[in-house]
Amino acid sequence: MDISRVDLNLLFHLDVLLREQNVTKAASHLGITQPAMSNGLKRLRLLFEDPLLVRTTDGMAPTELALELKPAVREILFNIEKVIQPDRGFDLDSGRVFRIMASDYAESTLIPSVLSVVRQRAPNVTLDILTPSDVSFEDVEQGRVDMAINRFDTLPQSFHQKTIWTDTFSCLMNMDNEIADNFTLENYLAASHIWVSKTGFGVGVGMNPKDVQRLGWVDEALNEIGFKRNISVFTRHYQVAMLLAQQHDLIATLPSKAARLNNESSKLVSKEPPFSIPAFDLKMAWSPLLHHNAGHQWLRRLIVDVANNGIE
């Protein structure tokens, strides 16, 4: 066997698989999808010419070879990590630049609190916030961008991912809007609307009001019940949408955490949508190349801690 052709990430997969003895749990531990974990197991079986884990009435059980490999693999990984990260920690005096692709939604609701904590704990660290149009999946996969924070329909199977929070939707409008005190579905549909979204990678293109599938969650939810809204303006920026909502006859339907950024505005009022819109997950995704990097681990933990402490 040519050791130079062996993907060392497979050893991390094997270590977790032998510990969990469950493909789904192993995938969750590594922050990858179940199909990606299954593919890793398939490659491991080919590499070692052994099934490694076999199905029994009690679940997955390790083969004799797997039991022999378990302590050896753990020792190999420990030695690799010790060589790469001898102090197994992140220098808080580091002047490291973290490049983060963040949607406008994430940049408005999450990043300010993250930056505040970063400046307190590691004041020399710099955050370089990129837009989805600045970044490709390849940039993240190759580690040129540290992570992507967004709402994703799909992600490459090789990516690690973590749900930061789940959010619902709210409707923002001028408090003097004539339907503010009678916010029914009928009145919602008769009103003029602000569309706001930007979820994907790559350079954006113009929107078509008739293309419901590309319009996103709000319009798909309306389409499910046989309706469509009258969109007067398209924007990719949540702050702009909230400014436009101050006009007397416009409604912005947007994520609730973004809507709550205007809690202190005397001009705007927030209402629950008069129809059901599925909640969505804001996720953090990163390359397996950075998964064991001490600085990257520090930032990921910090972001999760900030999110769990109640971003409003």
XYZ file of N, CA, C and O in Angstrom, residues 54-220:
668
model
N -20.095 -4.578 11.181
C -21.112 -5.433 10.561
C -22.421 -5.307 11.347
O -22.420 -5.063 12.558
N -23.509 -5.459 10.639
C -24.823 -5.350 11.282
C -25.148 -6.619 12.060
O -24.956 -7.728 11.590
N -25.658 -6.444 13.278
C -26.129 -7.555 14.104
C -27.512 -7.192 14.639
O -28.011 -6.089 14.398
N -28.116 -8.090 15.378
C -29.433 -7.796 15.958
C -29.358 -6.675 16.983
O -30.361 -6.032 17.291
N -28.167 -6.419 17.508
C -27.973 -5.347 18.497
C -27.376 -4.080 17.882
O -26.950 -3.180 18.605
N -27.344 -4.001 16.553
C -26.762 -2.840 15.892
C -25.459 -3.197 15.204
O -25.230 -4.352 14.832
N -24.577 -2.204 15.031
C -23.300 -2.423 14.363
C -22.272 -2.942 15.368
O -22.175 -2.443 16.486
N -21.501 -3.921 14.931
C -20.470 -4.499 15.803
C -19.139 -4.516 15.060
O -19.094 -4.758 13.852
N -18.029 -4.232 15.760
C -16.721 -4.227 15.107
C -16.227 -5.636 14.811
O -16.489 -6.573 15.572
N -15.496 -5.766 13.703
C -14.866 -7.046 13.381
C -13.614 -7.219 14.235
O -13.194 -6.308 14.947
N -13.014 -8.395 14.127
C -11.793 -8.661 14.885
C -10.682 -7.685 14.503
O -9.968 -7.171 15.368
N -10.564 -7.409 13.195
C -9.550 -6.465 12.752
C -9.829 -5.066 13.299
O -8.913 -4.361 13.720
N -11.090 -4.658 13.322
C -11.449 -3.330 13.829
C -11.050 -3.180 15.286
O -10.556 -2.127 15.701
N -11.259 -4.221 16.074
C -10.886 -4.182 17.485
C -9.375 -4.045 17.651
O -8.892 -3.372 18.576
N -8.618 -4.663 16.736
C -7.161 -4.537 16.782
C -6.711 -3.132 16.363
O -5.738 -2.597 16.903
N -7.455 -2.555 15.415
C -7.083 -1.240 14.902
C -7.407 -0.107 15.876
O -6.734 0.928 15.872
N -8.431 -0.279 16.689
C -8.957 0.813 17.509
C -7.888 1.525 18.334
O -7.740 2.757 18.241
N -7.100 0.828 19.173
C -6.092 1.549 19.971
C -4.975 2.130 19.120
O -4.440 3.199 19.431
N -4.630 1.432 18.020
C -3.550 1.924 17.160
C -3.970 3.216 16.454
O -3.177 4.165 16.350
N -5.195 3.260 15.975
C -5.687 4.456 15.290
C -5.741 5.643 16.255
O -5.353 6.752 15.922
N -6.220 5.400 17.478
C -6.301 6.470 18.477
C -4.914 7.039 18.786
O -4.727 8.244 18.899
N -3.918 6.166 18.880
C -2.554 6.616 19.165
C -1.984 7.405 17.994
O -1.323 8.433 18.191
N -2.255 6.949 16.761
C -1.779 7.660 15.570
C -2.357 9.067 15.540
O -1.644 10.054 15.313
N -3.663 9.191 15.766
C -4.321 10.493 15.713
C -3.821 11.418 16.823
O -3.643 12.618 16.606
N -3.607 10.845 17.984
C -3.085 11.658 19.091
C -1.713 12.213 18.750
O -1.428 13.395 18.987
N -0.858 11.385 18.152
C 0.491 11.827 17.806
C 0.463 12.871 16.693
O 1.266 13.815 16.699
N -0.443 12.694 15.734
C -0.572 13.681 14.658
C -0.990 15.023 15.226
O -0.421 16.073 14.901
N -2.015 15.012 16.086
C -2.504 16.253 16.686
C -1.429 16.904 17.552
O -1.315 18.138 17.601
N -0.627 16.099 18.236
C 0.423 16.626 19.098
C 1.504 17.312 18.278
O 2.054 18.348 18.678
N 1.803 16.757 17.099
C 2.810 17.355 16.223
C 2.294 18.644 15.611
O 2.991 19.665 15.559
N 1.038 18.617 15.142
C 0.470 19.782 14.463
C 0.135 20.895 15.448
O 0.332 22.072 15.172
N -0.400 20.511 16.602
C -0.820 21.491 17.602
C -0.208 21.113 18.956
O -0.894 20.585 19.829
N 1.085 21.368 19.129
C 1.768 20.903 20.345
C 1.163 21.432 21.639
O 1.167 20.754 22.645
N 0.617 22.657 21.640
C 0.046 23.164 22.888
C -1.462 22.945 22.958
O -2.088 23.245 23.966
N -2.030 22.422 21.841
C -3.450 22.061 21.779
C -4.345 23.234 22.219
O -5.422 23.037 22.768
N -3.901 24.444 21.958
C -4.688 25.606 22.322
C -4.443 26.735 21.340
O -3.552 26.662 20.490
N -5.228 27.777 21.458
C -5.107 28.923 20.570
C -4.540 30.106 21.340
O -5.024 30.428 22.431
N -3.523 30.735 20.777
C -2.897 31.890 21.396
C -3.829 33.089 21.267
O -4.039 33.619 20.170
N -4.396 33.533 22.386
C -5.351 34.635 22.372
C -4.699 35.969 22.035
O -5.396 36.957 21.793
N -3.364 36.018 22.016
C -2.662 37.220 21.579
C -2.365 37.178 20.086
O -1.709 38.079 19.543
N -2.852 36.146 19.426
C -2.599 35.978 18.000
C -3.192 37.127 17.195
O -4.242 37.669 17.532
N -2.513 37.475 16.103
C -3.033 38.478 15.177
C -3.713 37.843 13.987
O -3.761 38.425 12.900
N -4.259 36.665 14.185
C -4.852 35.900 13.081
C -6.052 36.619 12.465
O -6.818 37.288 13.163
N -6.187 36.477 11.153
C -7.348 36.981 10.430
C -8.244 35.792 10.102
O -7.816 34.838 9.444
N -9.486 35.828 10.570
C -10.476 34.805 10.239
C -11.375 35.346 9.141
O -11.994 36.409 9.305
N -11.445 34.624 8.028
C -12.301 35.028 6.916
C -13.607 34.238 6.976
O -13.595 33.011 6.913
N -14.703 34.970 7.104
C -16.015 34.351 7.304
C -16.976 34.840 6.229
O -17.195 36.045 6.091
N -17.521 33.904 5.465
C -18.604 34.271 4.563
C -19.886 34.278 5.383
O -20.240 33.283 6.004
N -20.573 35.410 5.407
C -21.806 35.524 6.174
C -22.872 36.184 5.313
O -22.608 37.200 4.664
N -24.046 35.608 5.305
C -25.171 36.244 4.638
C -25.479 37.564 5.338
O -25.070 37.792 6.480
N -26.200 38.424 4.664
C -26.570 39.699 5.277
C -27.362 39.466 6.562
O -27.200 40.191 7.545
N -28.193 38.451 6.565
C -28.967 38.097 7.762
C -28.028 37.747 8.915
O -28.164 38.262 10.029
N -27.060 36.853 8.660
C -26.120 36.455 9.709
C -25.242 37.623 10.137
O -24.932 37.798 11.321
N -24.845 38.444 9.166
C -23.995 39.593 9.469
C -24.722 40.596 10.365
O -24.117 41.222 11.231
N -26.037 40.726 10.183
C -26.812 41.680 10.978
C -27.130 41.162 12.370
O -27.088 41.912 13.348
N -27.457 39.866 12.477
C -27.985 39.331 13.736
C -26.933 38.667 14.619
O -27.034 38.710 15.841
N -25.932 38.035 14.004
C -24.961 37.239 14.762
C -23.607 37.921 14.911
O -23.040 37.976 16.009
N -23.072 38.437 13.810
C -21.688 38.911 13.784
C -21.406 40.033 14.781
O -20.344 40.036 15.424
N -22.301 41.024 14.981
C -21.972 42.067 15.969
C -21.674 41.515 17.359
O -20.726 41.965 18.025
N -22.462 40.551 17.815
C -22.217 39.964 19.143
C -20.953 39.122 19.145
O -20.198 39.110 20.130
N -20.702 38.396 18.046
C -19.466 37.616 17.938
C -18.258 38.534 17.996
O -17.297 38.274 18.728
N -18.292 39.631 17.249
C -17.175 40.568 17.229
C -16.928 41.161 18.612
O -15.779 41.314 19.045
N -18.000 41.472 19.327
C -17.856 42.049 20.663
C -17.098 41.100 21.587
O -16.187 41.515 22.314
N -17.432 39.809 21.536
C -16.767 38.826 22.399
C -15.336 38.588 21.934
O -14.411 38.455 22.750
N -15.124 38.512 20.611
C -13.772 38.326 20.081
C -12.860 39.463 20.546
O -11.724 39.236 20.978
N -13.350 40.692 20.488
C -12.520 41.845 20.884
C -12.184 41.815 22.372
O -11.137 42.291 22.785
N -13.080 41.256 23.178
C -12.810 41.142 24.608
C -11.767 40.072 24.893
O -10.858 40.275 25.701
N -11.882 38.921 24.215
C -11.045 37.769 24.546
C -9.747 37.720 23.760
O -8.735 37.208 24.260
N -9.770 38.189 22.505
C -8.577 38.131 21.652
C -8.529 39.406 20.813
O -8.853 39.393 19.621
N -8.143 40.530 21.409
C -8.255 41.840 20.744
C -7.417 42.004 19.486
O -7.681 42.913 18.698
N -6.417 41.146 19.283
C -5.584 41.264 18.081
C -6.144 40.478 16.897
O -5.637 40.596 15.781
N -7.166 39.681 17.132
C -7.788 38.913 16.055
C -8.621 39.844 15.175
O -9.280 40.760 15.660
N -8.586 39.596 13.876
C -9.365 40.372 12.905
C -10.370 39.466 12.217
O -10.045 38.329 11.849
N -11.595 39.964 12.051
C -12.613 39.245 11.289
C -12.767 39.909 9.927
O -12.986 41.117 9.834
N -12.644 39.121 8.881
C -12.863 39.589 7.508
C -14.178 38.978 7.040
O -14.246 37.783 6.749
N -15.234 39.783 6.999
C -16.568 39.282 6.672
C -16.808 39.423 5.171
O -16.790 40.535 4.629
N -17.045 38.301 4.513
C -17.256 38.259 3.070
C -18.726 37.988 2.768
O -19.436 37.385 3.575
N -19.183 38.413 1.605
C -20.562 38.152 1.201
C -20.629 36.846 0.415
O -19.603 36.361 -0.091
N -21.814 36.258 0.266
C -21.940 35.036 -0.539
C -21.434 35.203 -1.965
O -20.906 34.252 -2.548
N -21.578 36.393 -2.530
C -21.110 36.625 -3.896
C -19.587 36.651 -4.000
O -19.040 36.542 -5.090
N -18.890 36.807 -2.856
C -17.424 36.853 -2.861
C -16.792 35.464 -2.868
O -15.591 35.337 -3.119
N -17.575 34.443 -2.552
C -17.016 33.148 -2.150
C -17.641 32.012 -2.956
O -18.823 32.059 -3.302
N -16.845 30.987 -3.208
C -17.347 29.751 -3.817
C -17.189 28.608 -2.816
O -16.443 28.712 -1.839
N -17.876 27.498 -3.072
C -17.707 26.323 -2.222
C -16.250 25.870 -2.217
O -15.734 25.401 -1.199
N -15.571 26.017 -3.351
C -14.166 25.615 -3.431
C -13.302 26.428 -2.483
O -12.365 25.903 -1.878
N -13.598 27.735 -2.346
C -12.838 28.578 -1.422
C -12.918 28.049 0.004
O -11.936 28.055 0.750
N -14.123 27.613 0.398
C -14.305 27.062 1.744
C -13.638 25.698 1.839
O -12.934 25.393 2.815
N -13.847 24.864 0.841
C -13.304 23.504 0.868
C -11.784 23.501 0.950
O -11.184 22.662 1.635
N -11.136 24.466 0.267
C -9.676 24.541 0.265
C -9.120 25.301 1.463
O -7.910 25.445 1.604
N -10.007 25.827 2.323
C -9.557 26.516 3.521
C -9.159 27.956 3.302
O -8.625 28.595 4.208
N -9.406 28.481 2.090
C -9.089 29.897 1.844
C -10.054 30.809 2.599
O -9.725 31.955 2.915
N -11.238 30.302 2.855
C -12.224 30.972 3.709
C -12.472 30.055 4.893
O -12.680 28.853 4.730
N -12.423 30.601 6.101
C -12.498 29.768 7.301
C -13.846 29.076 7.459
O -13.898 27.911 7.857
N -14.922 29.805 7.177
C -16.234 29.189 7.341
C -17.285 29.993 6.594
O -17.053 31.147 6.210
N -18.417 29.351 6.376
C -19.572 30.014 5.774
C -20.725 29.928 6.759
O -20.993 28.862 7.323
N -21.391 31.055 6.998
C -22.537 31.101 7.903
C -23.735 31.591 7.097
O -23.744 32.728 6.620
N -24.721 30.722 6.957
C -25.815 31.034 6.053
C -26.947 30.034 6.257
O -26.849 29.132 7.094
N -28.000 30.215 5.484
C -29.051 29.204 5.353
C -28.750 28.436 4.083
O -28.648 29.021 3.009
N -28.581 27.117 4.170
C -28.167 26.329 3.016
C -29.237 25.306 2.643
O -29.762 24.599 3.507
N -29.533 25.221 1.337
C -30.372 24.131 0.849
C -29.536 22.868 0.734
O -29.978 21.775 1.063
N -28.306 23.006 0.231
C -27.394 21.873 0.076
C -25.980 22.322 0.422
O -25.644 23.501 0.298
N -25.155 21.362 0.843
C -23.747 21.595 1.113
C -22.948 20.401 0.592
O -23.456 19.271 0.588
N -21.701 20.603 0.151
C -20.864 19.462 -0.220
C -20.749 18.468 0.939
O -20.670 18.872 2.106
N -20.748 17.193 0.625
C -20.739 16.169 1.674
C -19.483 16.219 2.518
O -19.495 15.786 3.676
N -18.393 16.757 1.960
C -17.139 16.779 2.718
C -17.147 17.823 3.832
O -16.333 17.754 4.759
N -18.070 18.797 3.778
C -18.073 19.884 4.748
C -18.536 19.421 6.120
O -19.429 18.599 6.251
N -17.921 19.979 7.153
C -18.461 19.879 8.506
C -19.501 20.991 8.657
O -19.391 22.048 8.035
N -20.493 20.761 9.492
C -21.517 21.788 9.678
C -22.095 21.729 11.086
O -22.051 20.698 11.750
N -22.604 22.868 11.507
C -23.194 22.993 12.837
C -24.353 23.976 12.755
O -24.212 25.074 12.215
N -25.519 23.578 13.276
C -26.651 24.495 13.335
C -26.422 25.499 14.452
O -26.180 25.120 15.601
N -26.477 26.781 14.111
C -26.261 27.844 15.097
C -27.556 28.157 15.829
O -27.578 28.291 17.047
N -28.661 28.307 15.088
C -29.969 28.487 15.695
C -31.047 28.218 14.665
O -30.769 28.077 13.475
N -32.259 28.130 15.122
C -33.437 28.009 14.264
C -34.274 29.274 14.435
O -34.469 29.741 15.548
N -34.756 29.827 13.318
C -35.489 31.088 13.366
C -36.825 30.948 12.639
O -36.996 30.089 11.766
N -37.758 31.796 13.019
C -39.069 31.866 12.376
C -39.148 33.164 11.571
O -38.142 33.834 11.376
N -40.352 33.525 11.128
C -40.526 34.733 10.324
C -41.487 35.709 11.003
O -42.386 35.305 11.742
N -41.277 36.999 10.715
C -42.140 38.066 11.209
C -42.389 39.051 10.068
O -41.644 39.094 9.090
N -43.427 39.851 10.214
C -43.757 40.880 9.230
C -43.553 42.252 9.850
O -44.111 42.543 10.914
N -42.746 43.069 9.203
C -42.498 44.433 9.660
C -43.258 45.412 8.779
O -43.272 45.277 7.549
N -43.861 46.424 9.415
C -44.567 47.459 8.653
C -44.613 48.737 9.484
O -44.383 48.714 10.705
N -44.920 49.819 8.820
C -45.105 51.092 9.498
C -46.298 50.983 10.443
O -47.329 50.407 10.096
N -46.146 51.502 11.649
C -47.237 51.393 12.622
C -48.496 52.109 12.148
O -49.602 51.818 12.636
N -48.352 53.003 11.186
C -49.518 53.702 10.647
C -50.077 53.025 9.396
O -51.019 53.549 8.783
N -49.506 51.890 9.024
C -50.045 51.143 7.887
C -51.506 50.812 8.178
O -51.847 50.348 9.275
N -52.368 51.015 7.196
C -53.805 50.881 7.433
C -54.235 49.464 7.780
O -55.322 49.262 8.321
N -53.380 48.448 7.517
C -53.769 47.076 7.865
C -53.094 46.590 9.150
O -53.263 45.431 9.545
N -52.330 47.461 9.822
C -51.590 47.042 11.015
C -52.508 46.507 12.108
O -52.139 45.582 12.842
N -53.706 47.055 12.223
C -54.639 46.615 13.266
C -55.629 45.568 12.763
O -56.502 45.128 13.521
N -55.501 45.179 11.508
C -56.382 44.159 10.929
C -55.556 43.308 9.966
O -55.791 43.281 8.760
N -54.582 42.617 10.558
C -53.566 41.939 9.749
C -54.024 40.530 9.389
O -53.623 39.538 9.986
N -54.882 40.459 8.392
C -55.419 39.189 7.920
C -54.674 38.754 6.664
O -53.955 39.536 6.033
N -54.852 37.490 6.275
C -54.244 36.992 5.043
C -54.746 37.791 3.843
O -53.969 38.132 2.938
N -56.032 38.102 3.835
C -56.605 38.872 2.724
C -55.916 40.225 2.586
O -55.551 40.648 1.477
N -55.728 40.914 3.702
C -55.079 42.217 3.653
C -53.591 42.097 3.321
O -53.016 42.967 2.654
N -52.970 41.046 3.808
C -51.558 40.788 3.484
C -51.382 40.645 1.973
O -50.475 41.231 1.376
N -52.254 39.865 1.354
C -52.149 39.619 -0.084
C -52.443 40.877 -0.897
O -51.908 41.063 -1.991
N -53.285 41.754 -0.380
C -53.640 42.988 -1.099
C -52.556 44.063 -0.979
O -52.545 45.024 -1.760
N -51.645 43.889 -0.040
C -50.616 44.889 0.223
C -49.448 44.770 -0.757
O -49.349 43.819 -1.536
N -48.531 45.740 -0.693
C -47.288 45.720 -1.475
C -46.156 45.239 -0.576
O -46.102 45.580 0.608
N -45.221 44.469 -1.169
C -44.240 43.768 -0.344
C -42.792 44.037 -0.761
O -42.503 44.339 -1.920
N -41.918 43.893 0.247
C -40.472 43.969 0.057
C -39.928 42.545 0.115
O -40.151 41.834 1.097
N -39.240 42.131 -0.921
C -38.596 40.808 -0.925
C -37.142 40.989 -0.504
O -36.451 41.891 -0.985
N -36.688 40.138 0.400
C -35.283 40.212 0.808
C -34.762 38.808 1.051
O -35.358 38.027 1.788
N -33.646 38.481 0.403
C -33.012 37.180 0.614
C -31.721 37.147 -0.182
O -31.586 37.807 -1.199
N -30.772 36.365 0.301
C -29.552 36.065 -0.459
C -28.885 34.924 0.248
O -28.194 35.108 1.235
N -29.124 33.700 -0.237
C -28.699 32.544 0.535
C -27.571 31.751 -0.097
O -26.919 30.979 0.567
N -27.335 31.893 -1.402
C -26.397 31.001 -2.065
C -25.005 31.568 -2.239
O -24.686 32.677 -1.823
N -24.148 30.771 -2.885
C -22.803 31.199 -3.225
C -22.791 31.739 -4.648
O -23.641 31.417 -5.459
N -21.774 32.531 -4.969
C -21.587 32.977 -6.328
C -22.274 34.293 -6.626
O -23.030 34.827 -5.831
N -22.002 34.824 -7.799
C -22.552 36.112 -8.207
C -24.048 35.991 -8.416
O -24.532 35.079 -9.079
N -24.793 36.901 -7.828
C -26.244 36.866 -7.928
C -26.731 37.361 -9.280
O -26.024 38.020 -10.040
N -27.979 37.028 -9.610
C -28.617 37.498 -10.838
C -29.935 38.140 -10.463
O -30.433 37.988 -9.363
N -30.523 38.874 -11.424
C -31.788 39.538 -11.161
C -32.909 38.558 -10.862
O -32.887 37.409 -11.295
N -33.898 39.030 -10.113
C -35.012 38.196 -9.714
C -36.190 38.354 -10.665
O -36.408 39.422 -11.245
N -36.962 37.279 -10.811
C -38.184 37.280 -11.609
C -39.350 37.033 -10.660
O -39.428 35.963 -10.054
N -40.277 37.990 -10.512
C -41.396 37.817 -9.571
C -42.245 36.584 -9.846
O -42.954 36.108 -8.964
N -42.171 36.045 -11.088
C -42.981 34.882 -11.446
C -42.301 33.558 -11.107
O -42.935 32.503 -11.161
N -41.009 33.612 -10.777
C -40.249 32.389 -10.507
C -40.319 32.054 -9.023
O -39.412 32.348 -8.244
N -41.425 31.422 -8.625
C -41.673 31.157 -7.205
C -40.567 30.309 -6.587
O -40.147 30.535 -5.443
N -40.044 29.332 -7.323
C -39.048 28.424 -6.768
C -37.767 29.151 -6.364
O -37.070 28.729 -5.453
N -37.451 30.253 -7.034
C -36.247 31.009 -6.698
C -36.518 32.117 -5.699
O -35.601 32.741 -5.192
N -37.782 32.387 -5.436
C -38.103 33.489 -4.527
C -37.880 33.129 -3.068
O -37.715 33.997 -2.224
N -37.910 31.850 -2.729
C -37.573 31.453 -1.368
C -38.738 31.028 -0.511
O -39.859 30.824 -0.986
N -38.458 30.907 0.805
C -39.371 30.273 1.747
C -40.732 30.959 1.835
O -41.763 30.303 1.869
N -40.749 32.274 1.906
C -42.015 32.995 2.095
C -42.944 32.746 0.915
O -44.122 32.392 1.084
N -42.418 32.915 -0.285
C -43.261 32.785 -1.473
C -43.604 31.325 -1.768
O -44.684 31.034 -2.282
N -42.711 30.406 -1.419
C -43.040 28.991 -1.566
C -44.164 28.608 -0.606
O -45.051 27.813 -0.956
